Coordinates of C-alpha atoms in Angstrom, one line a residue:
Chain A
M262 CA 32.1 34.2 -14.2
S263 CA 29.6 34.5 -17.0
T264 CA 26.6 36.6 -17.3
D265 CA 24.9 33.3 -17.2
D266 CA 26.0 32.4 -13.9
T267 CA 25.5 35.9 -12.6
M268 CA 21.6 35.7 -14.2
L269 CA 21.5 32.3 -11.9
D270 CA 22.8 33.5 -8.9
E271 CA 20.2 36.0 -8.9
L272 CA 17.7 33.5 -8.7
L273 CA 19.4 31.7 -5.9
G274 CA 17.0 33.4 -3.1
A275 CA 14.1 32.4 -5.3
Y276 CA 15.7 29.1 -5.7
A277 CA 15.5 28.2 -2.2
L278 CA 11.9 29.7 -2.0
D279 CA 10.9 27.2 -5.0
A280 CA 9.7 30.2 -6.0
V281 CA 11.0 28.9 -10.2
D282 CA 9.3 26.9 -12.6
T283 CA 11.0 23.5 -13.4
D284 CA 13.2 24.9 -16.7
E285 CA 14.7 27.8 -14.0
A286 CA 14.8 25.3 -11.5
V287 CA 17.1 23.0 -13.9
A288 CA 18.8 25.3 -14.7
V289 CA 19.9 26.2 -10.8
E290 CA 20.8 22.6 -9.8
E291 CA 22.6 21.9 -13.0
Y292 CA 24.9 25.5 -12.2
L293 CA 25.0 24.0 -8.4
E294 CA 26.4 21.0 -9.5
R295 CA 29.9 23.0 -10.7
A296 CA 29.6 26.3 -8.3
P297 CA 30.6 25.2 -5.0
D298 CA 30.2 29.1 -3.2
A299 CA 26.4 29.0 -5.0
A300 CA 25.5 25.3 -3.5
H301 CA 27.3 27.1 -0.2
E302 CA 24.2 29.7 -0.5
V303 CA 22.0 27.8 -1.3
A304 CA 22.2 25.3 1.6
R305 CA 21.9 28.3 3.9
L306 CA 18.9 30.1 2.3
R307 CA 17.2 26.9 2.0
N308 CA 18.1 26.6 5.8
A309 CA 16.8 30.0 6.4
A310 CA 13.3 29.8 4.8
A311 CA 13.1 26.1 6.6
W312 CA 12.9 28.0 9.8
I313 CA 10.9 30.8 8.5
G314 CA 8.1 28.2 7.9
A315 CA 9.5 26.5 11.1
T316 CA 7.4 29.7 12.3
E317 CA 3.8 28.9 11.6
A318 CA 4.6 25.4 13.2
L319 CA 1.5 24.1 14.7
A320 CA -0.1 20.5 15.5
P321 CA -1.5 18.2 13.4
P322 CA -4.7 16.7 14.3
P323 CA -4.2 12.7 16.6
E324 CA -5.4 10.3 14.3
L325 CA -3.2 12.0 11.2
H326 CA 0.0 10.2 13.2
D327 CA -1.4 6.5 12.8
T328 CA -2.8 6.9 9.1
V329 CA 1.3 7.9 8.3
L330 CA 2.2 5.1 10.5
E331 CA -0.1 2.7 8.0
A332 CA 0.3 4.4 5.0
A333 CA 4.5 3.9 5.6
R334 CA 3.9 0.0 6.3
S335 CA 2.2 -0.2 3.0
R336 CA 4.6 1.4 0.9
R337 CA 7.7 -0.7 2.2
A338 CA 7.9 -3.6 4.3
V339 CA 10.4 -3.4 6.8
H340 CA 12.4 -5.1 4.8
N341 CA 15.8 -6.8 7.0
D342 CA 14.6 -10.3 5.9
D343 CA 13.5 -10.0 2.8
P344 CA 16.0 -8.0 0.1
F345 CA 13.6 -8.6 -2.8
L346 CA 11.3 -7.0 -2.1
G347 CA 12.9 -4.4 -0.9
A348 CA 14.8 -3.5 -3.0
Y349 CA 11.5 -3.4 -5.7
L350 CA 9.5 -0.5 -3.4
S351 CA 12.8 1.0 -3.2
E352 CA 13.2 1.4 -6.5
T353 CA 9.5 2.2 -6.9
G354 CA 9.1 4.6 -4.3
R355 CA 11.8 6.5 -6.0
F356 CA 10.1 6.3 -9.1
D357 CA 7.0 7.8 -7.8
A358 CA 8.3 10.7 -6.0
T359 CA 11.0 11.8 -9.8
L360 CA 6.9 11.8 -11.5
D361 CA 5.9 14.2 -8.3
T362 CA 8.6 16.3 -9.2
L363 CA 7.5 16.5 -13.0
D364 CA 5.6 19.4 -14.7
D365 CA 4.0 19.8 -18.1
G366 CA 6.4 21.3 -19.6
A367 CA 8.8 18.5 -18.8
L368 CA 6.7 14.9 -20.6
D369 CA 7.0 16.0 -24.1
R370 CA 10.7 15.8 -23.8
P371 CA 12.9 13.2 -25.4
T372 CA 14.9 10.2 -23.2
F373 CA 17.1 7.7 -24.1
N374 CA 15.4 4.9 -26.0
G375 CA 13.4 7.8 -28.4
L376 CA 10.0 7.7 -25.8
T377 CA 9.1 11.1 -24.6
V378 CA 8.6 11.1 -21.1
R379 CA 5.2 11.3 -21.1
E380 CA 5.5 8.2 -23.0
L381 CA 7.9 6.3 -20.8
V382 CA 5.5 6.5 -17.9
I383 CA 3.1 4.8 -20.5
H384 CA 5.6 2.8 -20.9
L385 CA 6.2 1.1 -17.3
A386 CA 2.8 1.4 -16.5
A387 CA 2.5 -1.2 -19.6
M388 CA 5.1 -3.4 -17.9
E389 CA 4.4 -3.4 -14.4
S390 CA 0.7 -4.0 -15.6
A391 CA 1.5 -6.9 -17.7
V392 CA 3.9 -8.0 -14.9
A393 CA 0.4 -8.2 -12.5
S394 CA -1.2 -10.0 -15.0
T395 CA 0.7 -12.7 -15.4
I396 CA 0.8 -13.0 -11.6
G397 CA -2.9 -13.5 -11.8
R398 CA -3.5 -9.6 -10.4
P399 CA -4.4 -8.2 -13.9
T400 CA -4.8 -4.0 -13.8
A401 CA -5.3 -3.8 -17.0
P402 CA -7.3 -6.6 -18.0
D403 CA -9.2 -6.0 -21.0
V404 CA -5.1 -5.3 -23.0
T405 CA -4.2 -8.5 -23.3
E406 CA -1.3 -7.6 -25.7
T407 CA 1.7 -9.3 -23.9
D408 CA 4.5 -8.1 -26.6
I409 CA 6.3 -4.9 -25.0
E410 CA 5.9 -2.5 -27.8
R411 CA 2.9 -3.2 -29.0
R412 CA 1.5 -3.0 -25.5
T413 CA 3.6 0.2 -24.8
A414 CA 1.6 1.2 -28.5
Q415 CA -1.4 0.8 -27.3
L416 CA -1.4 2.2 -24.4
V417 CA 0.2 5.3 -25.4
D418 CA -2.4 5.4 -27.9
R419 CA -4.8 5.1 -24.8
F420 CA -3.8 7.9 -22.4
R421 CA -2.8 10.0 -25.8
D422 CA -5.5 12.9 -24.0
R423 CA -5.6 11.8 -21.3
P424 CA -3.2 13.4 -17.3
L425 CA -0.8 11.9 -16.9
R426 CA -1.8 10.6 -13.8
D427 CA -4.0 8.1 -15.0
A428 CA -1.8 6.3 -16.8
R429 CA 0.6 7.0 -13.5
A430 CA -2.4 5.2 -11.4
L431 CA -2.5 2.3 -14.0
W432 CA 1.1 2.3 -12.9
R433 CA 0.9 2.4 -9.6
S434 CA -2.0 0.0 -8.6
S435 CA 0.4 -2.9 -11.6
V436 CA 2.8 -2.2 -8.7
D437 CA 0.6 -2.4 -5.7
A438 CA -0.7 -5.9 -6.8
V439 CA 3.1 -7.7 -7.4
R440 CA 3.1 -6.3 -4.1
Q441 CA 0.8 -7.9 -2.6
W442 CA 1.6 -11.1 -4.3
A443 CA 5.6 -10.8 -3.5
V444 CA 4.5 -10.4 0.3
A445 CA 2.2 -13.9 0.4
E446 CA 4.7 -15.5 -2.4
S447 CA 7.3 -18.1 -1.4
S448 CA 10.6 -17.3 -3.0
A449 CA 10.0 -20.6 -5.0
A450 CA 7.4 -18.7 -7.4
D451 CA 7.9 -19.5 -11.6
V452 CA 6.6 -17.2 -13.3
P453 CA 6.7 -16.2 -17.3
L454 CA 7.6 -13.4 -18.6
F455 CA 8.6 -11.6 -22.1
G456 CA 9.8 -14.9 -22.6
L457 CA 11.9 -16.0 -19.8
T458 CA 11.4 -17.5 -16.6
F459 CA 11.3 -15.8 -13.3
S460 CA 11.9 -17.0 -9.3
R461 CA 9.9 -14.6 -7.0
D462 CA 12.8 -12.7 -6.1
S463 CA 14.9 -12.3 -8.9
L464 CA 11.2 -10.7 -10.6
L465 CA 10.9 -8.1 -8.4
V466 CA 15.0 -7.5 -8.8
T467 CA 14.5 -7.1 -12.8
R468 CA 11.3 -4.8 -12.3
A469 CA 13.7 -3.0 -9.5
F470 CA 16.4 -2.8 -11.8
E471 CA 14.5 -1.3 -15.0
T472 CA 12.0 1.0 -13.3
W473 CA 15.5 2.6 -11.7
T474 CA 16.6 2.5 -15.0
H475 CA 14.1 4.7 -16.5
A476 CA 14.1 6.9 -13.2
D477 CA 17.7 8.0 -14.7
D478 CA 16.2 8.4 -18.2
I479 CA 14.1 10.9 -17.2
R480 CA 15.7 12.6 -15.3
R481 CA 18.3 12.7 -18.0
A482 CA 15.7 14.2 -19.5
L483 CA 15.5 16.9 -17.4
G484 CA 18.9 17.7 -17.1
R485 CA 19.2 15.9 -13.2
P486 CA 22.0 14.5 -12.2
E487 CA 21.3 10.8 -12.5
E488 CA 20.7 9.2 -8.4
P489 CA 21.8 5.7 -8.0
P490 CA 19.8 3.1 -5.7
P491 CA 20.7 2.4 -2.0
A492 CA 23.5 -0.1 -1.4
E493 CA 21.5 -2.5 -0.8
V494 CA 19.6 -2.5 -3.8
V495 CA 23.0 -2.2 -6.1
A496 CA 23.5 -5.4 -4.1
R497 CA 20.7 -7.1 -5.5
M498 CA 20.7 -5.7 -9.1
A499 CA 24.8 -7.0 -9.4
D500 CA 24.2 -10.6 -7.9
L501 CA 21.7 -10.8 -10.1
S502 CA 23.7 -9.4 -13.2
I503 CA 26.1 -11.5 -12.7
T504 CA 24.7 -14.6 -12.3
T505 CA 22.8 -14.8 -15.1
M506 CA 26.2 -13.7 -16.9
P507 CA 26.8 -17.9 -18.3
A508 CA 23.5 -17.5 -20.0
A509 CA 23.9 -13.9 -21.6
L510 CA 27.4 -15.0 -22.5
E511 CA 25.9 -18.1 -23.9
I512 CA 23.2 -15.8 -25.8
A513 CA 25.7 -12.9 -27.1
G514 CA 27.4 -15.4 -28.9
R515 CA 30.2 -14.7 -26.7
A516 CA 31.0 -18.3 -24.7
H517 CA 34.5 -19.9 -23.9
P518 CA 33.4 -23.3 -22.6
G519 CA 36.6 -24.3 -20.2
K520 CA 37.2 -20.2 -19.0
T521 CA 36.5 -19.0 -16.1
A522 CA 35.9 -15.4 -14.9
R523 CA 36.4 -13.0 -11.7
I524 CA 34.0 -10.0 -11.6
V525 CA 34.6 -7.5 -9.3
L526 CA 32.7 -4.8 -8.5
T527 CA 33.4 -1.6 -6.5
G528 CA 31.9 0.8 -4.4
D529 CA 28.7 0.5 -2.7
G530 CA 26.6 -2.9 -3.5
G531 CA 29.7 -4.3 -5.2
G532 CA 31.1 -7.7 -4.8
D533 CA 33.5 -10.0 -6.1
W534 CA 32.3 -13.5 -7.7
L535 CA 33.8 -16.3 -10.0
I536 CA 32.0 -17.4 -12.6
P537 CA 31.7 -19.8 -15.9
F538 CA 32.5 -18.4 -19.0
G539 CA 28.8 -20.2 -20.6
F540 CA 27.4 -23.4 -19.4
A541 CA 29.8 -25.4 -17.9
P542 CA 31.6 -26.0 -15.1
V543 CA 33.2 -22.6 -13.4
G544 CA 36.9 -23.4 -12.8
E545 CA 39.3 -22.3 -10.2
T546 CA 41.6 -19.6 -10.9
P547 CA 40.0 -16.9 -13.4
D548 CA 41.8 -16.2 -17.2
V549 CA 40.2 -13.2 -16.6
V550 CA 39.6 -10.3 -13.4
L551 CA 37.4 -7.9 -14.5
T552 CA 37.9 -4.9 -11.7
A553 CA 34.5 -1.9 -12.2
D554 CA 32.5 0.1 -10.1
A555 CA 28.8 -1.5 -9.6
I556 CA 26.6 1.3 -10.4
A557 CA 28.9 1.6 -14.1
W558 CA 28.7 -2.1 -14.7
C559 CA 24.6 -1.9 -13.3
R560 CA 24.5 0.8 -16.0
C561 CA 26.3 -0.9 -18.7
V562 CA 24.1 -3.7 -17.4
S563 CA 20.8 -1.8 -19.0
E564 CA 22.3 -0.4 -21.8
R565 CA 22.6 3.0 -20.3
L566 CA 27.1 2.5 -20.8
A567 CA 28.2 1.8 -23.8
P568 CA 30.6 -1.6 -23.0
D569 CA 33.8 0.3 -24.5
A570 CA 33.0 2.8 -22.6
L571 CA 33.0 0.7 -18.8
P572 CA 36.1 2.3 -16.9
R573 CA 37.4 -1.0 -15.7
E574 CA 40.8 -2.6 -14.4
V575 CA 41.8 -5.7 -16.2
E576 CA 44.0 -8.8 -15.3
G577 CA 45.0 -11.3 -18.2
D578 CA 42.6 -11.2 -21.6
P579 CA 41.1 -8.0 -22.0
A580 CA 39.4 -9.8 -24.9
L581 CA 37.7 -12.2 -22.5
A582 CA 37.1 -8.7 -20.5
D583 CA 35.8 -7.4 -23.8
D584 CA 33.6 -9.7 -24.2
L585 CA 31.9 -9.8 -20.8
A586 CA 30.7 -6.1 -21.0
A587 CA 29.4 -7.2 -24.2
A588 CA 26.6 -9.1 -23.1
S589 CA 26.0 -8.1 -20.0
S590 CA 23.4 -6.0 -21.7
A591 CA 22.2 -9.4 -23.4
F592 CA 18.6 -9.7 -21.4
A593 CA 18.1 -5.0 -21.8
T594 CA 14.8 -5.0 -23.2
L595 CA 13.6 -1.4 -23.9
Chain B
M264 CA 24.9 13.8 25.0
T265 CA 27.5 15.9 24.5
E266 CA 26.8 15.4 20.0
H267 CA 23.9 17.8 20.9
V268 CA 25.4 20.5 23.2
G269 CA 27.6 20.8 20.3
R270 CA 25.1 21.0 17.7
Q271 CA 24.3 24.8 16.7
A272 CA 20.2 25.2 15.7
G273 CA 19.6 26.7 12.3
R274 CA 23.8 26.2 10.9
D275 CA 23.7 23.2 8.5
V276 CA 27.1 21.8 9.8
R277 CA 28.0 19.4 11.6
P278 CA 25.3 17.2 11.7
S279 CA 23.8 15.2 15.2
Q280 CA 24.6 11.8 16.2
W281 CA 20.6 11.0 16.3
E282 CA 20.1 12.4 12.8
R283 CA 22.7 9.9 11.9
T284 CA 21.6 7.3 13.6
T285 CA 18.2 8.2 13.0
R286 CA 19.2 8.0 9.5
D287 CA 21.0 4.6 9.8
R288 CA 17.4 3.1 11.4
L289 CA 15.4 3.9 8.6
I290 CA 17.4 2.8 6.2
A291 CA 17.5 -0.3 8.1
G292 CA 13.1 -0.3 8.2
E293 CA 12.9 0.1 12.0
E294 CA 9.6 1.3 12.5
G295 CA 10.5 2.7 15.8
A296 CA 12.9 5.2 13.8
L297 CA 9.9 6.5 11.6
N298 CA 7.6 7.5 15.1
E299 CA 10.5 9.6 16.0
I300 CA 11.1 11.5 13.6
Y301 CA 7.0 12.3 12.9
D302 CA 7.1 13.3 16.9
Q303 CA 10.0 15.4 16.6
F304 CA 9.0 16.9 12.9
S305 CA 5.1 17.0 12.2
S306 CA 4.2 20.2 13.4
F307 CA 6.6 21.9 11.6
V308 CA 5.8 19.9 8.5
Y309 CA 1.8 19.7 8.8
G310 CA 2.2 23.7 9.9
L311 CA 4.2 24.6 7.2
A312 CA 1.9 23.1 4.9
L313 CA -1.4 24.2 6.1
R314 CA -0.1 27.6 6.5
V315 CA 1.3 27.1 2.3
I316 CA -2.2 25.1 1.2
G317 CA -4.7 26.7 3.9
D318 CA -6.3 23.5 3.7
A319 CA -6.4 21.2 6.5
R320 CA -6.7 17.7 4.7
A321 CA -4.8 18.7 1.8
A322 CA -2.1 19.6 4.0
E323 CA -2.5 16.3 6.3
D324 CA -2.2 14.6 2.6
V325 CA 0.7 16.5 2.1
S326 CA 2.2 15.5 5.6
Q327 CA 1.7 11.8 4.7
D328 CA 3.6 11.9 2.1
V329 CA 6.7 14.0 3.6
F330 CA 6.8 11.3 6.6
V331 CA 6.0 8.6 4.0
S332 CA 8.6 9.2 1.7
V333 CA 11.2 9.8 3.8
W334 CA 10.2 6.4 5.3
E335 CA 10.9 4.9 1.5
R336 CA 13.6 6.9 0.8
P337 CA 15.6 7.3 3.8
G338 CA 19.0 7.6 2.0
A339 CA 17.8 10.8 -0.4
F340 CA 18.6 12.8 2.9
D341 CA 22.2 13.4 2.9
P342 CA 23.2 14.7 7.1
D343 CA 26.4 16.0 5.3
R344 CA 23.9 19.3 3.5
G345 CA 21.8 20.3 5.7
S346 CA 19.7 18.9 8.6
L347 CA 16.6 17.0 8.7
R348 CA 14.8 19.5 9.8
T349 CA 15.4 21.6 6.9
W350 CA 15.3 18.1 4.4
L351 CA 11.6 18.3 5.4
G352 CA 10.6 21.8 4.8
T353 CA 12.1 21.5 2.1
L354 CA 9.7 18.5 0.4
A355 CA 7.2 19.4 2.8
H356 CA 7.4 23.2 0.9
R357 CA 7.5 21.9 -2.5
R358 CA 4.3 19.9 -2.6
A359 CA 2.6 22.4 -0.9
V360 CA 3.2 24.9 -3.6
D361 CA 3.0 22.6 -6.4
H362 CA -0.2 21.4 -5.0
V363 CA -1.1 25.0 -4.1
R364 CA 0.0 25.6 -7.9
R365 CA -2.1 22.6 -9.4
E366 CA -5.3 23.5 -7.3
E367 CA -7.7 25.7 -9.6
A368 CA -10.3 26.5 -7.0
R369 CA -8.5 27.2 -3.8
R370 CA -10.8 26.8 -0.8
R371 CA -9.7 28.2 2.7
R372 CA -10.3 27.7 5.7
A373 CA -9.1 29.4 9.4
I374 CA -8.6 26.9 11.3
K375 CA -7.8 27.9 14.9
D376 CA -6.3 25.0 17.1
A377 CA -4.2 25.0 20.4
A378 CA -0.8 23.5 20.3
R379 CA -0.7 20.3 22.1
P380 CA 1.8 18.8 24.0
V381 CA 3.6 16.7 21.8
S382 CA 7.0 14.1 23.5
T383 CA 9.6 14.9 21.3
P384 CA 12.3 12.4 21.0
D385 CA 15.3 14.5 20.7
V386 CA 14.3 17.4 23.2
E387 CA 17.2 19.9 22.9
E388 CA 16.6 19.8 19.2
M389 CA 13.6 20.9 20.1
A390 CA 13.9 23.8 22.8
M391 CA 16.4 24.9 20.3
A392 CA 14.1 24.9 17.7
L393 CA 10.8 27.0 19.4
V394 CA 14.0 29.6 20.6
T395 CA 15.3 30.0 16.9
A396 CA 11.4 30.3 15.8
E397 CA 10.8 32.7 17.6
R398 CA 14.0 34.4 16.6
V399 CA 13.3 34.3 13.1
R400 CA 9.9 35.2 13.5
S401 CA 11.6 38.9 15.1
A402 CA 14.1 38.7 12.2
L403 CA 11.3 38.6 9.5
E404 CA 9.6 41.8 11.1
T405 CA 13.0 44.2 11.4
L406 CA 13.1 42.7 7.2
P407 CA 12.5 46.0 5.2
D408 CA 8.6 45.9 4.1
E409 CA 8.9 44.9 1.2
Q410 CA 11.4 41.8 1.3
R411 CA 9.2 41.0 4.3
R412 CA 6.1 41.4 1.7
A413 CA 8.1 39.7 -0.9
I414 CA 8.9 36.4 0.9
Q415 CA 5.7 36.0 2.3
L416 CA 4.1 36.3 -1.4
A417 CA 6.3 33.5 -2.4
Y418 CA 7.0 30.5 0.4
F419 CA 3.5 31.2 2.1
G420 CA 1.7 31.9 -1.5
G421 CA 3.9 29.6 -3.6
K422 CA 4.1 31.7 -6.0
T423 CA 7.1 32.3 -8.6
Y424 CA 8.8 35.4 -8.9
R425 CA 7.2 36.3 -12.2
Q426 CA 3.8 36.0 -10.1
V427 CA 5.2 38.2 -7.0
A428 CA 6.8 40.5 -8.8
E429 CA 3.5 41.2 -10.7
V430 CA 1.8 41.2 -7.8
L431 CA 3.8 43.9 -6.2
G432 CA 4.1 45.9 -9.1
I433 CA 7.6 45.9 -9.4
P434 CA 10.1 44.8 -12.0
E435 CA 11.1 40.9 -12.0
G436 CA 14.9 41.8 -11.1
T437 CA 13.7 43.4 -8.5
A438 CA 11.7 41.0 -7.1
K439 CA 14.6 38.4 -7.2
S440 CA 16.9 41.0 -5.6
R441 CA 14.1 41.1 -3.1
L442 CA 14.0 37.2 -2.1
R443 CA 16.9 36.5 -1.7
L444 CA 18.4 39.4 0.1
G445 CA 15.8 39.6 2.8
L446 CA 16.6 35.7 3.0
R447 CA 20.4 36.4 2.9
R448 CA 19.6 38.8 6.1
V449 CA 17.6 35.4 7.5
A450 CA 20.0 32.9 7.3
D451 CA 23.0 35.4 9.0
V452 CA 20.4 36.7 11.7
L453 CA 20.0 32.7 12.1
E454 CA 24.0 32.0 12.1
T455 CA 25.2 35.5 14.5
E456 CA 22.3 34.1 17.2
T457 CA 24.5 30.4 17.3
V458 CA 27.7 31.6 17.1
A459 CA 26.5 34.2 20.1
R460 CA 24.7 31.4 22.1
S461 CA 27.9 29.4 22.2
E462 CA 30.5 31.9 23.9

């Protein structure tokens, strides 16, 4: 065992008691990913810590019960019959939770697209407030810039010397605005945004998709493992990405009129689709069958996985499979 | 409910059927499941938050955050990695410690409150929890003073091991070691007493 591992072992007790700082927690968590014995010890120690906490159990004021239920209801509707809003709330909720875990030292770390963690949060606030504006519920009415990069730059400037919670508050109020709109709005609504037109349902899934992408950008910047969304959310993202593939192929200049592709996504949220290779009717026999993991496909769609790096099984013409992988990210923005 | 009888409180092995079912119900968006975990664990979460933070209002906020976060992302709880109690305890403790460390001024209020009877859906878990909490209280008493003190400073005081070392006037390595050894002893007690009970 290396000296570093010995030092990390010595931290396990402090880690289980949350008595380390962020950098140390990140280092321990990385260690736990590759050292099963250490992971087992931490599980034991966390359990012991929880029981130490239990020695102080005390019934809360009775009013807390209703407060909690109301807060929960407002954050996540019972969405068995509304998987689109469910996807949006799932990913914004998870992003919010990631923000809880940031300390000041984390904010200046660079992320995938060159923005720092702090700038990335501001960027999401810029995006979400732009959506709120477009649906008629502006949360930053004095910011009229609609170009993504310029809007982000404007808000980065505005929030430069302010604590992150200010940008987070703008993002949260924008999420609330979108949620309230979504609850009231039917699926048929048409929303023009960033040069495209979205239905209510596809807008919610697109926002969920971007929010998840950036949450993982932040986790990666902090050296933490990526966290895929729940299966039902992956299913909505995968479905949206594939139903827009014909358009994506056209935009990417990789359409093949008359040809048909079958895309099989495996794992949580996977599915099986038959699509035309562009704006043409779909044929019955696929010219290519591309099989890939659903989450890896979604990473490819969001440009977090390069097309040639997408692990895949192909039946038929591999060049057509390459076209599919390459075109998948045609709609990816920042 | 043979599944509950087979489940050992304090040991992170073999999650109960209630936990798995509850998790599935939360994922499906059943509000009744949220109600149940609140009834089962609110005293645990609130008491722990209050003990760390020392402010009832903030403890309520933290408690709310914990239950809302489980409601929003029930899939984040993995029954194979630990019990729901441990999961909630970890969420609560982290948030409570974050609160303590972020605040510059801390107000402490003495809170005296009689324990109120609460209905608990998983009656066996609750009964075992009361017994286990007592055992852990005794286990803490029998720890060497230096280990108990270090753990209390870290866990309830929200201090990092460096701060613990400073407060106690000991090297950082000694602080780390006391925390680890003390926790291991409590973990040992938890496992020994469940083995004894199953005989």
